[in-house]
């Protein structure tokens, strides 16, 4: 009995192995057999090829340059110098690879073990998706990842719970102990296979036992875990308790400018990097939702981040500092206080002050992972600071891995957003890849959706977000369709009919969720605390800064120059577009404007009629998705079929509740009937 699913590394036998004859041998050059990542790549190739095609090609090691189109300028591969290094220590080695078709097989060339590993997974993916090897590699395929850092953030607690986790308990921790077993290795294989190269293993809210991660209690296990990760090219990162000096150090301050505090951290970091040699750095949530931070001492976020960064620099470490800093004790009566502004207001003034091994990690939107938000104005605002985009695949506000919500189309929109921060190369993708400002340390992070459920992600279809996040971070040019197709073929079924049906479920699922939940970018009409299900007024008179401001005449938050001024934080022309109710895109119009129910949208509908129509449609479309799935019953593995089928039942109940509550609420507020006379309660 399998203990957990192999997901996209299942390596099922392939019927359609028409051109495997070209795989007499695979030659590898650029990194040697002694490199553990190369060993893992070879093992993966051998196992995968045997299982899928029942072949055992010879693996030949050559020196760089021994093949046609060899490493070096002629092959188009850049030189082997580290992409990002500090004091000679490499954080991100060169990850490029090239695969070429040769007379009797394939040649892999790379400048590092990581490149070889990614090339191996490239070949396996090609076969798994039933693509032709010859066509794929005939003219040589050179690949260089789009982003330097492609990271997962676990919100796993050491007691085994997961904050906002919807797929079981942590597979890293049981009862405050770190677990390293077969599943740890398979986790590393799974995520390395889609290009993830960095993992933060503990919750950003660092409390209790997790504060002791940087003590003797956990060093040995962390060192071991770091080695497992390193074998798959994954850098180990920890979330850090900013107030460690107080909580575990016995000092009475965490003031970043206090010499005693600095001295404590110096000693601590010397110890930590000695005991966990593979450690790459830390993620810090400071001054946020009750977590301690430099503000307590009248210092800036830059003071806090730079203090730690200067100390870890000696060990080649980086500090990733989150920009999720806002006042969570707001008075809902203050209509000019705007949580959306907070990231910008707290971090923009110090642009240029952050040291070169600090990366600011910025949530995609200014609020918090809603189904629709504008892109954070920090992305395109900051010009002299390393930046990393943070998205969430854990679906905290987007269906919690019960409702199907394939998030890659949303991530594509965010990455493609034009910030107008420079004449060219000004999209979010350009910024985080390092292209716009030439930063060495940048990339993309996702709050992960994994747990110890049999299928890792609660809903099998939520696996598409884990797979897709990795693939998109590695190759930003991939389309949502390509990624969905690969995921389905590799994980669920390669029967073309089945692939089509599941594509038809995944691709529109984000739009469907958006239709039946909070309308026109307003967000937040969720059950407080759990964040699943509808409660229109759940947060309306609360302290969290998340309001819809509906009355009998209209709804929406005025974030224009006449309101909170948030719209003006964008570069032009975005600022003017968002500031104008007539120009603002429909899907964000209530995020930026307080409008009467009778306001006409670009679609030609009034706001109120849009609310009614989209909610009825969203529920209907959810029913259609569920029906499509039911039709696949005889074509799918029953474990997969019933897992998703049961979740669809819950999704439909959820969608119906959203639809009826939102429609009834706004009918009762506005008194305006539905033009189509449908039932509103
Ligand atoms: O979305 C909110 C969540 C918190 C989370 C916080 C954050 C880890 O509700 O559970 O805390 O964001 O991103 O820090």
XYZ file of C-alpha atoms and ligand atoms in Angstrom:
695
model
C 0.000 0.000 0.000
C 1.332 3.406 -0.944
C 1.497 5.844 1.953
C 0.992 8.864 -0.255
C 0.492 9.725 -3.900
C 3.430 10.160 -6.278
C 1.550 12.923 -8.111
C 3.374 14.008 -11.265
C 6.286 11.690 -10.584
C 4.123 8.606 -10.924
C 5.915 7.488 -14.115
C 3.098 5.350 -15.463
C 3.929 3.087 -18.408
C 3.594 4.950 -21.694
C 1.978 3.237 -24.639
C 3.013 5.862 -27.054
C 6.778 5.431 -26.900
C 7.274 5.884 -30.616
C 10.665 7.532 -30.569
C 12.335 6.071 -27.491
C 14.739 4.374 -29.857
C 16.760 7.553 -29.803
C 17.504 6.918 -26.163
C 20.363 4.462 -26.449
C 22.452 6.648 -24.211
C 22.342 9.856 -22.249
C 25.537 11.771 -21.878
C 26.033 14.224 -19.068
C 28.609 16.948 -18.913
C 29.294 20.021 -16.856
C 29.008 18.484 -13.400
C 30.517 15.248 -12.226
C 29.287 12.004 -10.766
C 30.454 13.030 -7.339
C 27.849 15.805 -7.217
C 24.910 14.467 -5.231
C 22.459 16.366 -7.416
C 23.873 14.596 -10.452
C 23.531 11.257 -8.673
C 19.912 12.057 -7.893
C 19.329 13.144 -11.481
C 20.721 9.880 -12.788
C 18.650 7.801 -10.352
C 15.524 9.708 -11.359
C 16.234 9.238 -15.062
C 16.905 5.533 -14.698
C 13.784 4.892 -12.603
C 11.553 7.047 -14.743
C 12.720 5.645 -18.076
C 12.450 2.080 -16.868
C 8.945 2.630 -15.521
C 7.577 4.640 -18.440
C 9.359 3.098 -21.424
C 11.000 -0.020 -20.059
C 14.394 1.055 -21.345
C 17.773 1.384 -19.665
C 19.912 3.786 -21.661
C 23.593 3.949 -20.924
C 24.579 7.011 -18.883
C 27.899 8.445 -20.006
C 29.828 11.167 -18.234
C 31.791 13.545 -20.359
C 33.739 16.667 -19.704
C 32.251 20.029 -20.554
C 32.719 20.732 -24.210
C 32.869 17.111 -25.315
C 29.595 17.305 -27.217
C 28.302 19.167 -30.165
C 27.061 22.524 -29.020
C 29.037 22.238 -25.828
C 29.043 24.495 -22.807
C 30.625 27.824 -23.497
C 29.792 30.654 -25.780
C 29.121 28.404 -28.753
C 26.247 26.614 -26.998
C 24.594 29.770 -25.785
C 25.073 28.719 -22.167
C 26.489 31.469 -20.033
C 29.704 30.891 -18.118
C 29.749 28.999 -14.862
C 30.041 32.007 -12.605
C 27.532 32.096 -9.783
C 24.425 34.110 -10.557
C 24.278 35.500 -7.037
C 27.127 35.217 -4.629
C 28.106 36.963 -1.462
C 31.671 36.952 -0.233
C 32.441 34.180 -2.666
C 29.654 31.976 -1.277
C 27.157 30.963 -3.842
C 23.460 31.307 -3.068
C 22.245 30.610 -6.530
C 24.520 28.762 -8.825
C 24.156 28.781 -12.530
C 21.059 26.762 -13.296
C 21.069 26.786 -17.054
C 21.006 23.564 -19.052
C 20.957 22.362 -22.609
C 19.553 19.149 -24.018
C 20.560 18.069 -27.509
C 19.524 15.162 -29.661
C 22.489 13.092 -30.777
C 22.842 10.119 -33.045
C 22.241 7.488 -30.419
C 20.701 9.450 -27.606
C 20.521 12.729 -25.741
C 23.248 14.984 -24.427
C 22.748 17.030 -21.279
C 25.055 19.908 -20.589
C 24.976 22.291 -17.682
C 27.207 24.367 -15.491
C 26.038 22.924 -12.202
C 24.467 19.847 -10.681
C 21.252 21.788 -10.423
C 21.192 22.306 -14.162
C 21.677 18.561 -14.711
C 18.848 17.790 -12.301
C 16.458 20.160 -14.074
C 17.456 18.705 -17.427
C 16.659 15.197 -16.176
C 13.205 16.315 -15.100
C 12.750 18.068 -18.433
C 13.324 14.806 -20.288
C 11.071 12.847 -17.948
C 8.317 15.430 -18.303
C 8.591 15.264 -22.066
C 8.037 11.499 -22.012
C 5.382 11.657 -19.330
C 3.396 14.151 -21.420
C 3.811 11.906 -24.470
C 5.682 14.523 -26.428
C 8.137 13.444 -29.076
C 11.727 13.471 -27.840
C 12.985 14.045 -31.344
C 10.800 17.057 -31.968
C 11.491 18.532 -28.554
C 15.272 18.261 -28.608
C 16.167 18.031 -32.311
C 17.463 21.556 -32.577
C 18.761 21.649 -29.018
C 16.850 23.120 -26.112
C 18.581 25.633 -23.857
C 16.752 26.596 -20.717
C 17.465 29.209 -18.136
C 14.971 29.729 -15.287
C 13.054 32.998 -15.396
C 13.570 33.811 -11.723
C 16.629 33.435 -9.498
C 14.641 32.364 -6.413
C 11.613 30.089 -6.712
C 10.534 29.473 -3.216
C 7.891 27.780 -1.110
C 6.927 29.242 2.251
C 5.535 26.689 4.666
C 3.304 27.995 7.407
C 3.902 24.759 9.327
C 4.060 24.946 13.107
C 6.260 22.619 15.106
C 3.286 21.081 16.928
C 2.244 19.673 13.555
C -0.565 22.111 12.778
C -0.377 24.301 9.678
C -1.596 27.876 9.729
C -4.107 28.124 6.873
C -3.359 24.515 6.010
C -6.101 22.559 4.256
C -4.424 19.276 3.462
C -3.741 17.604 6.766
C -0.927 18.145 9.178
C 2.707 19.024 8.658
C 5.040 16.390 7.266
C 8.001 18.289 8.702
C 6.979 18.249 12.362
C 5.310 15.962 14.856
C 5.043 17.005 18.496
C 7.761 19.635 18.234
C 10.230 17.264 16.610
C 11.561 17.473 13.062
C 10.738 14.407 10.978
C 13.059 13.297 8.173
C 11.904 10.213 6.312
C 11.056 8.869 2.884
C 8.357 11.488 2.464
C 10.870 14.278 3.017
C 12.896 12.968 0.101
C 9.834 12.564 -2.097
C 8.761 16.076 -1.239
C 12.170 17.345 -2.354
C 11.893 15.333 -5.591
C 8.398 16.625 -6.306
C 9.203 20.268 -5.892
C 12.646 20.114 -7.500
C 11.025 18.478 -10.512
C 9.022 21.666 -11.111
C 11.971 23.945 -10.456
C 11.582 25.064 -6.834
C 15.029 25.929 -5.472
C 14.300 27.319 -1.993
C 12.042 26.377 0.917
C 11.212 28.102 4.186
C 10.206 25.244 6.449
C 8.404 27.019 9.293
C 5.561 29.469 9.761
C 6.370 33.170 9.554
C 4.584 33.507 12.892
C 7.518 32.100 14.851
C 6.363 31.089 18.294
C 6.814 28.402 20.908
C 9.186 25.605 19.918
C 9.933 27.275 16.567
C 11.751 30.079 18.381
C 14.241 27.390 19.441
C 15.069 26.305 15.898
C 18.189 28.399 16.175
C 19.394 26.522 19.244
C 21.148 23.265 19.943
C 17.766 21.581 20.266
C 17.274 21.392 16.484
C 20.654 21.937 14.811
C 21.426 18.311 14.000
C 18.062 17.618 12.422
C 18.149 20.867 10.489
C 21.611 20.066 9.184
C 20.322 16.713 7.990
C 17.231 18.218 6.387
C 19.380 20.828 4.673
C 21.445 18.035 3.145
C 18.409 16.222 1.803
C 17.267 19.469 0.232
C 20.711 20.256 -1.163
C 20.686 16.924 -2.969
C 17.779 18.307 -4.978
C 19.149 21.810 -5.423
C 16.868 23.261 -2.750
C 18.150 25.905 -0.374
C 16.999 25.667 3.244
C 15.576 28.810 4.858
C 14.065 29.421 8.278
C 11.518 31.923 9.489
C 13.078 33.912 12.278
C 11.589 35.298 15.457
C 12.600 38.939 15.340
C 12.554 39.133 19.142
C 14.836 36.128 19.654
C 17.152 38.258 21.773
C 14.317 38.527 24.284
C 12.558 35.221 23.836
C 15.536 32.906 23.816
C 18.463 35.216 24.475
C 17.559 36.575 27.887
C 18.051 40.208 26.850
C 15.384 42.783 27.483
C 15.513 44.417 24.064
C 15.326 43.676 20.351
C 16.335 47.182 19.311
C 18.266 46.724 16.060
C 20.652 49.547 16.930
C 21.450 48.345 20.450
C 25.070 47.076 20.587
C 24.125 44.293 22.987
C 21.414 43.067 20.629
C 23.829 43.182 17.685
C 26.493 41.291 19.634
C 23.980 38.577 20.557
C 22.969 38.097 16.936
C 26.606 37.958 15.827
C 27.340 35.089 18.171
C 24.091 33.379 17.344
C 24.561 33.543 13.583
C 28.136 32.268 13.825
C 26.770 29.247 15.672
C 23.757 28.734 13.403
C 25.727 28.766 10.146
C 28.370 26.502 11.583
C 25.828 23.949 12.755
C 23.583 24.122 9.672
C 26.083 24.466 6.846
C 23.515 24.354 4.040
C 21.389 27.167 5.481
C 20.828 29.982 2.989
C 19.043 32.590 5.043
C 15.933 33.731 6.855
C 12.425 35.016 6.275
C 11.159 37.618 8.745
C 7.638 38.771 9.575
C 8.104 41.780 11.826
C 5.695 44.413 13.147
C 2.781 42.517 11.678
C -0.323 41.061 13.277
C 1.121 41.162 16.754
C 4.623 39.963 15.858
C 7.471 41.986 17.336
C 9.623 44.260 15.215
C 11.821 47.343 15.020
C 8.852 49.757 15.320
C 8.697 48.983 19.057
C 12.023 50.792 19.383
C 11.197 53.674 17.085
C 13.332 52.143 14.319
C 12.485 51.532 10.674
C 11.955 48.245 8.890
C 15.257 48.903 7.092
C 17.066 49.207 10.444
C 15.794 45.765 11.433
C 16.465 44.066 8.115
C 19.923 45.593 7.632
C 21.109 44.677 11.113
C 20.425 41.000 10.471
C 21.606 41.130 6.862
C 24.969 42.631 7.786
C 25.547 39.817 10.240
C 24.565 36.926 7.963
C 26.436 38.340 4.993
C 29.656 36.825 6.242
C 28.093 33.389 5.794
C 26.651 34.126 2.392
C 23.175 34.428 3.901
C 20.226 36.538 2.839
C 17.385 38.153 4.762
C 13.956 38.093 3.193
C 11.843 40.710 4.911
C 8.070 40.717 4.468
C 6.205 43.910 3.594
C 2.955 42.691 5.162
C 3.128 45.438 7.778
C -0.167 47.144 8.606
C -2.285 48.333 11.493
C -4.580 45.461 12.464
C -6.297 47.509 15.135
C -8.011 50.010 12.912
C -11.195 51.904 13.769
C -13.786 51.139 11.068
C -15.183 54.644 11.532
C -11.960 56.150 10.138
C -12.673 56.214 6.463
C -9.323 57.779 5.580
C -7.203 55.088 7.213
C -6.518 52.547 4.489
C -4.893 49.196 5.037
C -4.167 49.033 1.303
C -1.731 51.927 1.688
C 0.237 50.444 4.548
C 2.846 48.361 2.713
C 3.701 51.297 0.503
C 3.716 53.851 3.299
C 5.936 51.683 5.491
C 8.476 50.607 2.887
C 8.693 53.141 0.061
C 10.359 55.939 2.025
C 13.428 53.724 2.606
C 13.853 52.565 -0.998
C 17.605 52.392 -1.502
C 18.390 51.946 2.187
C 18.073 48.170 2.249
C 21.428 46.417 2.046
C 22.291 44.218 -0.890
C 21.510 40.904 0.791
C 18.043 42.013 1.864
C 15.057 41.080 -0.287
C 11.672 42.633 0.382
C 8.923 40.049 -0.057
C 5.738 41.684 -1.304
C 2.296 40.071 -1.363
C 0.788 40.292 -4.839
C -1.960 42.647 -3.710
C -2.038 45.415 -1.125
C -4.526 43.572 1.107
C -4.246 39.833 1.541
C -4.644 37.158 -1.137
C -8.213 37.989 -2.155
C -9.645 36.496 -5.336
C -9.178 39.879 -7.011
C -6.886 42.713 -5.957
C -4.862 45.249 -7.859
C -1.122 44.562 -7.949
C 0.714 46.032 -4.970
C 2.054 49.496 -5.835
C 5.333 48.569 -4.148
C 5.993 46.449 -7.258
C 6.982 49.187 -9.651
C 7.309 51.680 -6.810
C 10.551 50.371 -5.312
C 13.419 50.926 -7.721
C 16.535 50.475 -5.617
C 15.613 47.442 -3.556
C 15.725 43.681 -4.175
C 12.190 42.398 -4.480
C 10.370 39.148 -4.418
C 6.701 38.499 -5.156
C 4.660 36.518 -2.605
C 1.572 34.645 -3.761
C -0.501 32.091 -1.914
C -1.409 28.692 -3.303
C -2.930 27.631 0.023
C -6.248 29.169 -1.130
C -6.981 30.726 2.255
C -9.513 33.097 0.686
C -10.037 31.272 -2.571
C -11.767 28.078 -1.579
C -9.350 26.365 0.810
C -8.593 23.415 -1.458
C -12.265 22.421 -1.241
C -13.466 24.669 -4.069
C -11.522 24.213 -7.279
C -9.624 27.383 -8.032
C -6.753 27.054 -10.469
C -4.684 30.119 -9.652
C -2.197 30.155 -12.509
C -4.337 32.480 -14.678
C -4.340 34.940 -11.763
C -0.569 34.676 -11.356
C -0.122 35.210 -15.092
C -2.127 38.443 -14.870
C -0.031 39.659 -11.965
C 3.254 38.816 -13.666
C 2.136 40.487 -16.865
C 1.000 43.692 -15.151
C 2.697 46.759 -16.598
C 3.936 48.926 -13.733
C 5.415 51.726 -15.874
C 8.424 51.843 -13.577
C 10.797 52.144 -16.522
C 10.795 52.734 -20.253
C 10.981 49.032 -20.997
C 10.973 45.724 -19.118
C 8.503 47.121 -16.623
C 6.170 44.223 -15.874
C 6.074 42.491 -12.507
C 7.730 39.496 -14.174
C 10.557 41.752 -15.365
C 11.046 43.236 -11.914
C 11.150 39.997 -9.961
C 13.325 38.236 -12.509
C 15.969 40.888 -11.929
C 15.701 42.181 -15.494
C 14.408 45.683 -14.758
C 16.834 46.824 -12.085
C 19.563 44.218 -12.421
C 19.047 42.772 -8.951
C 20.791 39.515 -8.195
C 18.467 38.460 -5.423
C 14.864 38.376 -6.481
C 12.169 35.938 -7.467
C 8.848 34.488 -6.456
C 7.533 32.760 -3.332
C 4.276 30.951 -2.647
C 2.666 30.146 0.652
C 2.377 26.459 -0.006
C -0.693 24.238 -0.014
C 0.932 20.999 1.101
C 0.284 18.746 4.080
C 0.407 15.096 5.020
C -2.835 14.132 3.251
C -2.454 11.126 0.965
C -2.537 13.409 -2.068
C -0.467 16.226 -0.435
C -2.881 19.055 -1.325
C -6.314 18.054 0.017
C -8.018 18.258 -3.353
C -6.203 16.461 -6.182
C -6.986 19.386 -8.437
C -5.273 21.771 -5.991
C -2.092 19.921 -6.961
C -2.285 21.958 -10.172
C -1.452 25.050 -8.143
C 1.630 23.484 -6.570
C 2.804 22.080 -9.870
C 1.851 25.244 -11.708
C 3.505 27.627 -9.298
C 6.800 25.810 -9.733
C 6.521 25.604 -13.505
C 5.520 29.249 -13.848
C 8.287 30.460 -11.540
C 10.764 28.473 -13.617
C 9.390 29.540 -16.970
C 7.187 32.598 -16.793
C 6.375 32.371 -20.490
C 4.426 29.140 -20.115
C 0.677 29.617 -20.523
C -1.962 28.546 -18.017
C -3.174 26.042 -20.609
C 0.245 24.452 -21.118
C 0.745 24.108 -17.386
C -2.713 22.642 -16.775
C -2.241 20.162 -19.580
C 1.106 18.985 -18.257
C -0.283 18.641 -14.744
C -3.278 16.607 -15.864
C -1.305 14.324 -18.145
C 1.393 13.666 -15.578
C -0.799 13.402 -12.490
C -4.308 12.343 -13.408
C -4.636 10.824 -16.853
C -3.109 11.103 -20.298
C -6.332 10.027 -22.029
C -6.946 12.977 -24.391
C -10.685 13.010 -23.691
C -10.105 13.185 -19.949
C -7.434 15.851 -20.363
C -9.883 18.029 -22.293
C -12.614 17.731 -19.691
C -10.312 18.549 -16.780
C -8.810 21.480 -18.688
C -12.397 22.700 -19.037
C -12.758 22.545 -15.263
C -9.419 24.028 -14.208
C -9.109 26.912 -16.627
C -12.333 28.799 -15.846
C -12.328 27.874 -12.133
C -10.789 31.098 -10.880
C -13.332 33.153 -12.808
C -16.134 30.997 -11.442
C -14.971 31.429 -7.850
C -14.739 35.162 -8.400
C -18.273 35.290 -9.788
C -19.966 33.633 -6.837
C -17.894 35.329 -4.127
C -17.140 39.007 -3.414
C -17.925 41.197 -6.448
C -15.919 43.714 -8.503
C -12.713 43.619 -6.477
C -14.238 44.467 -3.137
C -13.156 41.253 -1.405
C -13.460 40.206 2.211
C -17.117 39.169 2.565
C -15.893 36.026 4.293
C -16.526 34.278 7.568
C -14.170 35.912 10.046
C -11.293 33.800 11.377
C -11.847 30.737 9.162
C -12.028 32.711 5.899
C -14.128 30.030 4.195
C -17.697 30.802 3.164
C -19.749 33.944 2.966
C -20.456 36.533 5.630
C -21.093 39.867 3.948
C -20.762 41.935 7.113
C -18.336 39.579 8.832
C -15.507 42.108 8.855
C -17.519 45.290 8.327
C -17.371 46.722 11.836
C -14.127 45.074 12.864
C -10.545 46.240 13.393
C -8.851 44.603 10.406
C -9.227 47.399 7.869
C -11.282 45.338 5.417
C -14.584 47.018 4.569
C -17.163 47.213 1.775
C -18.934 50.338 3.108
C -22.321 49.375 1.642
C -25.429 51.424 2.420
C -28.822 51.751 0.709
C -27.362 53.840 -2.129
C -24.145 52.085 -3.034
C -20.967 50.319 -2.035
C -17.200 50.269 -2.460
C -14.193 51.953 -0.899
C -13.201 55.400 -2.078
C -9.471 55.067 -2.648
C -9.270 57.986 -5.080
C -7.703 61.392 -4.523
C -10.942 62.330 -2.748
C -10.797 59.281 -0.539
C -7.736 57.538 0.885
C -5.488 58.540 -2.021
C -4.329 54.971 -2.558
C -4.970 55.079 -6.321
C -2.318 57.760 -6.668
C 0.428 55.467 -5.360
C 0.719 53.915 -8.829
C 2.899 55.160 -11.645
C 1.067 56.935 -14.445
C -1.011 56.094 -16.375
C -2.141 53.452 -13.863
C -2.840 56.089 -11.193
C -5.214 58.060 -13.425
C -6.923 54.945 -14.709
C -7.605 53.635 -11.221
C -8.561 57.083 -9.950
C -11.353 57.456 -12.485
C -14.577 55.466 -12.060
C -15.055 55.603 -15.805
C -11.630 54.283 -16.702
C -11.078 51.830 -13.877
C -11.460 48.216 -15.074
C -14.801 46.727 -13.989
C -13.250 43.897 -12.033
C -11.556 46.367 -9.662
C -14.035 49.187 -9.665
C -15.339 48.685 -6.117
C -11.817 48.333 -4.787
C -11.147 51.908 -5.876
C -14.542 53.588 -5.847
C -17.669 53.970 -3.780
C -20.411 53.820 -6.396
C -24.201 53.909 -6.554
C -25.900 50.601 -7.333
C -27.157 52.228 -10.510
C -23.658 53.092 -11.821
C -23.146 51.665 -15.312
C -20.107 49.439 -15.783
C -18.151 49.091 -19.033
C -20.086 45.897 -19.569
C -23.241 48.016 -19.888
C -24.733 46.530 -16.730
C -25.445 48.422 -13.536
C -23.443 47.497 -10.465
C -26.463 45.841 -8.848
C -27.409 43.866 -11.953
C -23.796 42.747 -12.286
C -23.900 41.478 -8.714
C -27.075 39.471 -9.366
C -25.979 38.121 -12.745
C -22.468 37.138 -11.766
C -23.638 35.360 -8.642
C -26.321 33.335 -10.404
C -23.855 32.539 -13.187
C -21.082 31.596 -10.800
C -23.296 29.084 -9.030
C -24.555 27.647 -12.330
C -21.020 27.335 -13.690
C -19.868 25.599 -10.516
C -22.677 23.090 -11.056
C -21.510 22.547 -14.620
C -17.920 21.948 -13.491
C -19.122 19.386 -10.971
C -21.249 17.662 -13.620
C -18.276 17.448 -15.973
C -16.296 15.777 -13.238
C -19.093 13.273 -12.511
C -18.976 12.215 -16.162
C -15.395 11.079 -15.720
C -16.331 8.489 -13.118
C -15.486 5.440 -15.227
C -12.343 6.925 -16.632
C -10.502 7.850 -13.474
C -8.766 6.122 -10.655
C -11.445 5.919 -7.968
C -9.266 7.480 -5.259
C -8.898 10.587 -7.436
C -12.489 10.571 -8.625
C -14.092 10.401 -5.184
C -11.648 12.820 -3.585
C -12.624 15.556 -6.039
C -16.266 14.538 -6.279
C -16.778 14.936 -2.524
C -15.161 18.315 -2.614
C -17.379 19.408 -5.452
C -20.391 18.661 -3.237
C -19.013 21.048 -0.668
C -18.106 23.606 -3.300
C -21.664 23.634 -4.596
C -23.072 24.169 -1.116
C -20.573 26.981 -0.629
C -21.305 28.584 -4.005
C -25.045 28.463 -3.371
C -24.617 30.094 0.037
C -22.429 32.856 -1.423
C -24.844 33.455 -4.265
C -27.934 33.660 -2.085
C -26.391 35.648 0.751
C -24.709 38.243 -1.464
C -27.743 38.697 -3.706
C -30.187 38.899 -0.798
C -27.977 41.272 1.120
C -27.690 43.756 -1.732
C -31.331 43.432 -2.727
C -32.346 44.231 0.831
C -29.905 47.176 1.017
C -30.749 48.643 -2.373
C -34.393 47.652 -2.831
C -33.651 47.253 -6.553
C -35.136 44.075 -8.012
C -33.334 41.692 -10.355
C -34.205 42.556 -13.974
C -34.620 38.885 -14.696
C -36.918 38.255 -11.770
C -34.948 35.332 -10.330
C -35.469 34.214 -6.772
C -33.756 36.419 -4.237
C -34.398 35.753 -0.559
O -3.556 36.083 5.465
C -3.116 36.355 6.742
C -3.437 35.086 7.458
C -2.532 34.812 8.616
C -1.090 34.917 8.120
C -0.869 36.331 7.602
C 0.522 36.545 7.022
C 0.841 33.669 8.782
O -4.782 35.107 7.837
O -2.840 33.527 9.081
O -0.152 34.578 9.121
O -1.767 36.591 6.566
O 0.646 36.517 5.817
O 1.446 36.746 7.768
